[in-house]
């Protein structure tokens, strides 16, 4: 290297070091309160914030800490840090880090769940971004909803597993995050089971452990496990992680989202894992050592696999393999290989993604929750929502057995009947009956729409078409839809309206869709429209909110 070059290299290095030095802010505090409140400005670039305390794994996340007027506040639960000395370093200005403070409540507590765009009966997190539901499991009277969570911003990133618990699938209490990024990566999607026989050895038979499988998304994606002996309140990562590293097999980093299930006839565990172009099956006796068995192409991300009786007949069952977007195949499964026996179908469309079914439900139902990929509006301190929990069944149709998905019966507990039509109404009468309901936060509408032409007709909410049925193009609100009875012009619909979302279930749940409510149109009406439309069985219920404000 020439001397001039050496000098310029040296000067650049000194400049970079001093630039970084001047940007690297640091603070030390003894933790005496419950939360660390952090002001966020969405327009700033995200920078690394590190938290270090003795005896706890270090945590580094990317955060947009604001030195001046923040857009909103996020927080870190400090319960695990109580009494410890916490060292914070931030790869941004000291003035920004100086605004971070400890308190016994989170900033914005008084307005929590009352915020302008807060969905009233759909799960959302207190702060931050959510995507896929993870680790849905019932255990000892509690439904657990873990989920992809960025606690530090309203956009995707810093993936943790958030955690909420419910006794009725409707009212959720949110706990501290359950899985934090570590040296293997951030915490991508996965699932949970109750290991009743303690085959993993993590607990004992009297206190069966909950076992979780997740993807650590680091330099390469690997599959890891964790367990909990305190009903999901604390997850302990297995020291032998990762348990699967299949990069070489696929020559691809696209291996993720392990779905665990118990295969009773073979008395072994199954993991369905999304790998590059489809879903693989792995098996294990102890949830730690896994053997690859087979692969089905044609799926992307977040697999699910379960057995369902056709028309409720336990003698006639089919296995269903699901992909992330609501597409599925039915077929057979012998514990090692899933064999599709038909085509590929779709039961839902719109904003649903990465849905998962619960493990270990006590009543044998197959209950699913999907991620509603809807932005909640500019600068809300929370983003996206979980769609209503639905019960999945398999129904015989003239095209074969198909999934039907309807909201779980518990949702009716939130209903209050406000209107029941007397007989059949024409469009104007039905619209008049809806007067006063369009401003409601939570509304359920049941109606059978009778079209008299095969052209567009439906229902609009404050000017937005939430049902737009066109039997000429076979489209329902823009989605391809083929009704069970191809010559019928009637559509039986159950519509669920919340502050920011609409979910619509038709044909007894054989098809459903979800969409975001248009912003800014709070004035208007609920209008049945279309040439010669009539409305039968019109019923309206208000749906009460789930948050204990
Ligand atoms: C699906 C997904 C998963 C992944 C997770 C990361 O939405 O991309 O495949 O595990 O989100 O947040």
XYZ file of C-alpha atoms in Angstrom, residues 230-491:
262
model
C -45.308 -21.641 34.086
C -48.183 -21.575 31.618
C -46.371 -19.616 28.956
C -45.408 -16.716 31.211
C -41.710 -17.539 30.789
C -40.245 -19.367 27.792
C -36.874 -21.043 28.240
C -34.857 -21.629 25.091
C -33.401 -25.132 24.691
C -29.632 -25.112 25.147
C -29.190 -27.526 22.192
C -30.686 -25.052 19.696
C -30.921 -25.045 16.754
C -32.639 -28.402 16.362
C -32.866 -28.177 12.555
C -30.566 -26.444 10.122
C -31.660 -27.417 6.616
C -29.865 -24.721 4.620
C -27.729 -27.268 2.754
C -30.627 -29.526 1.826
C -32.397 -26.649 0.052
C -29.454 -24.384 -0.682
C -31.830 -21.709 0.547
C -32.435 -19.582 3.617
C -36.164 -19.981 3.080
C -36.857 -22.562 5.759
C -39.182 -21.403 8.506
C -42.407 -21.437 10.507
C -42.380 -24.889 12.195
C -45.827 -26.258 12.982
C -45.829 -28.990 15.655
C -48.479 -31.666 16.072
C -48.880 -35.014 17.803
C -49.587 -37.910 15.442
C -51.563 -40.208 17.729
C -51.636 -43.408 15.577
C -47.827 -43.416 15.247
C -47.247 -41.982 18.748
C -44.735 -39.461 17.477
C -44.349 -35.747 16.986
C -44.633 -34.140 13.577
C -43.213 -30.843 12.439
C -44.506 -29.299 9.220
C -41.914 -26.835 8.017
C -42.054 -24.428 5.121
C -38.920 -25.103 3.020
C -38.232 -23.186 -0.189
C -41.036 -24.355 -2.512
C -43.421 -26.180 -0.191
C -43.969 -27.880 3.139
C -41.754 -30.623 4.579
C -42.642 -33.211 7.180
C -40.169 -33.996 9.973
C -40.799 -36.451 12.810
C -39.438 -36.821 16.336
C -39.939 -38.813 19.536
C -38.753 -36.091 21.890
C -39.308 -32.754 20.107
C -35.529 -32.257 20.068
C -34.191 -34.707 17.460
C -35.902 -34.402 14.091
C -35.793 -36.554 10.941
C -36.816 -35.224 7.533
C -39.440 -37.477 5.900
C -41.175 -35.890 2.919
C -42.083 -32.700 1.094
C -45.159 -31.308 -0.709
C -44.546 -28.532 -3.214
C -46.845 -25.589 -3.855
C -46.918 -23.750 -0.511
C -45.208 -20.654 0.858
C -44.725 -19.812 4.555
C -46.684 -20.655 7.722
C -47.910 -24.222 7.105
C -50.653 -25.921 9.056
C -51.803 -29.553 9.004
C -54.810 -31.117 10.723
C -57.383 -33.869 10.394
C -61.088 -33.064 10.143
C -64.202 -35.210 9.890
C -66.269 -34.638 6.760
C -69.743 -33.403 7.766
C -68.887 -34.234 11.379
C -68.545 -37.985 10.678
C -65.522 -39.339 12.631
C -65.492 -42.434 10.379
C -64.807 -40.274 7.353
C -61.907 -37.907 7.853
C -59.502 -36.030 5.625
C -56.221 -34.278 6.351
C -55.906 -30.650 5.395
C -52.623 -28.941 4.555
C -52.780 -25.162 4.590
C -50.519 -22.476 3.216
C -50.199 -18.943 4.517
C -52.717 -17.317 2.209
C -55.756 -19.493 2.941
C -55.076 -21.968 0.146
C -55.243 -25.653 1.056
C -55.137 -29.220 -0.179
C -57.074 -32.142 1.273
C -55.548 -35.599 1.346
C -54.239 -38.455 3.459
C -51.447 -38.466 6.025
C -49.697 -41.519 7.489
C -47.539 -39.624 9.959
C -44.671 -39.289 7.483
C -46.140 -38.216 4.134
C -49.052 -36.008 3.199
C -50.622 -37.132 -0.086
C -53.020 -34.705 -1.744
C -56.091 -36.426 -3.126
C -57.687 -33.485 -4.900
C -56.800 -30.040 -6.140
C -55.896 -26.837 -4.360
C -58.651 -24.631 -2.988
C -59.262 -21.341 -1.252
C -61.763 -20.709 1.535
C -60.910 -17.125 2.383
C -59.407 -14.103 0.752
C -58.553 -10.497 1.364
C -56.421 -9.470 4.303
C -56.008 -12.867 6.026
C -52.470 -14.245 6.128
C -50.463 -16.774 8.122
C -53.472 -18.180 9.974
C -52.879 -20.940 12.517
C -55.142 -23.408 14.335
C -55.007 -24.053 18.084
C -53.359 -27.150 19.507
C -54.812 -29.116 22.377
C -58.341 -27.684 22.374
C -60.416 -29.501 24.998
C -63.608 -29.722 22.926
C -62.155 -31.104 19.682
C -62.969 -27.964 17.710
C -60.584 -26.747 15.040
C -60.241 -23.022 15.774
C -58.125 -20.729 13.680
C -56.866 -17.168 14.037
C -55.440 -15.281 11.068
C -53.364 -12.146 10.827
C -55.338 -9.214 9.381
C -52.728 -7.476 7.232
C -54.403 -4.097 7.552
C -52.611 -0.882 8.288
C -54.413 0.791 11.174
C -53.972 4.331 9.933
C -51.270 6.931 9.944
C -49.043 6.911 13.028
C -51.164 4.723 15.285
C -48.809 3.397 17.989
C -50.057 -0.119 17.143
C -50.464 -1.737 13.764
C -52.336 -4.663 12.142
C -54.837 -6.878 13.921
C -55.848 -10.481 14.493
C -58.988 -11.493 12.633
C -61.890 -13.089 14.489
C -61.230 -16.636 15.686
C -63.146 -18.984 13.389
C -64.133 -22.623 13.638
C -63.092 -24.723 10.648
C -65.097 -27.732 9.492
C -65.109 -29.853 6.352
C -68.370 -29.922 4.438
C -69.379 -32.056 1.480
C -70.136 -29.904 -1.513
C -70.944 -30.800 -5.080
C -67.211 -30.290 -5.779
C -66.015 -32.486 -2.883
C -65.153 -31.779 0.755
C -64.363 -28.119 1.398
C -63.383 -26.010 4.402
C -66.070 -23.872 5.970
C -64.928 -21.153 8.363
C -67.311 -19.258 10.629
C -66.629 -17.061 13.671
C -66.524 -19.140 16.866
C -69.847 -19.292 18.720
C -68.337 -17.288 21.612
C -68.493 -14.139 19.451
C -72.281 -14.171 19.882
C -71.721 -13.410 23.575
C -70.720 -9.910 22.496
C -73.932 -9.397 20.499
C -76.892 -7.298 21.469
C -79.847 -7.672 19.087
C -80.959 -4.296 17.777
C -83.143 -5.124 14.829
C -85.011 -8.072 13.311
C -86.853 -7.499 10.041
C -90.427 -8.443 9.667
C -90.515 -10.302 6.335
C -88.761 -9.456 3.076
C -87.659 -5.870 2.452
C -86.885 -4.074 -0.748
C -83.576 -2.185 -1.044
C -84.962 1.136 0.205
C -86.745 -0.449 3.162
C -83.648 -2.407 4.159
C -81.514 0.730 3.871
C -84.024 2.638 6.018
C -83.869 -0.122 8.635
C -80.094 0.377 8.873
C -80.457 4.061 9.711
C -78.368 5.039 12.704
C -76.166 1.928 12.599
C -73.433 3.186 10.270
C -71.589 5.059 13.030
C -71.381 2.002 15.329
C -67.934 0.654 16.210
C -69.060 -2.944 16.429
C -71.832 -4.308 14.259
C -73.012 -7.684 13.016
C -75.407 -7.791 10.086
C -77.052 -10.948 8.874
C -78.874 -10.721 5.554
C -79.920 -12.797 2.576
C -79.540 -10.603 -0.476
C -81.751 -11.544 -3.419
C -80.389 -10.110 -6.633
C -82.696 -9.802 -9.593
C -79.967 -9.342 -12.218
C -76.632 -11.146 -12.510
C -74.852 -7.817 -12.247
C -73.351 -6.012 -9.281
C -75.435 -5.468 -6.161
C -74.639 -5.381 -2.475
C -74.181 -3.344 0.667
C -72.133 -0.210 1.191
C -70.851 1.317 4.412
C -70.388 5.068 4.302
C -69.813 4.878 0.565
C -67.485 1.844 0.599
C -68.803 -1.366 -0.925
C -68.416 -4.068 1.687
C -70.525 -6.497 -0.334
C -70.363 -6.245 -4.117
C -71.706 -9.423 -5.670
C -71.485 -9.924 -9.403
C -72.604 -13.302 -10.748
C -71.643 -12.303 -14.262
C -67.943 -12.138 -13.356
C -68.331 -14.398 -10.296
C -66.730 -11.839 -8.065
C -67.491 -10.904 -4.509
C -65.857 -7.642 -3.540
C -63.266 -8.245 -6.223
C -62.463 -11.839 -5.138
C -63.308 -14.813 -7.326
C -66.287 -16.591 -5.772
C -68.402 -19.500 -6.978
C -71.521 -20.063 -4.895
C -72.632 -23.590 -4.063
C -75.801 -23.174 -6.058
C -74.604 -21.757 -9.385
C -78.026 -20.661 -10.609
C -79.124 -18.942 -7.417
C -78.927 -15.174 -7.199
C -79.202 -15.104 -3.420
C -76.286 -14.516 -1.090
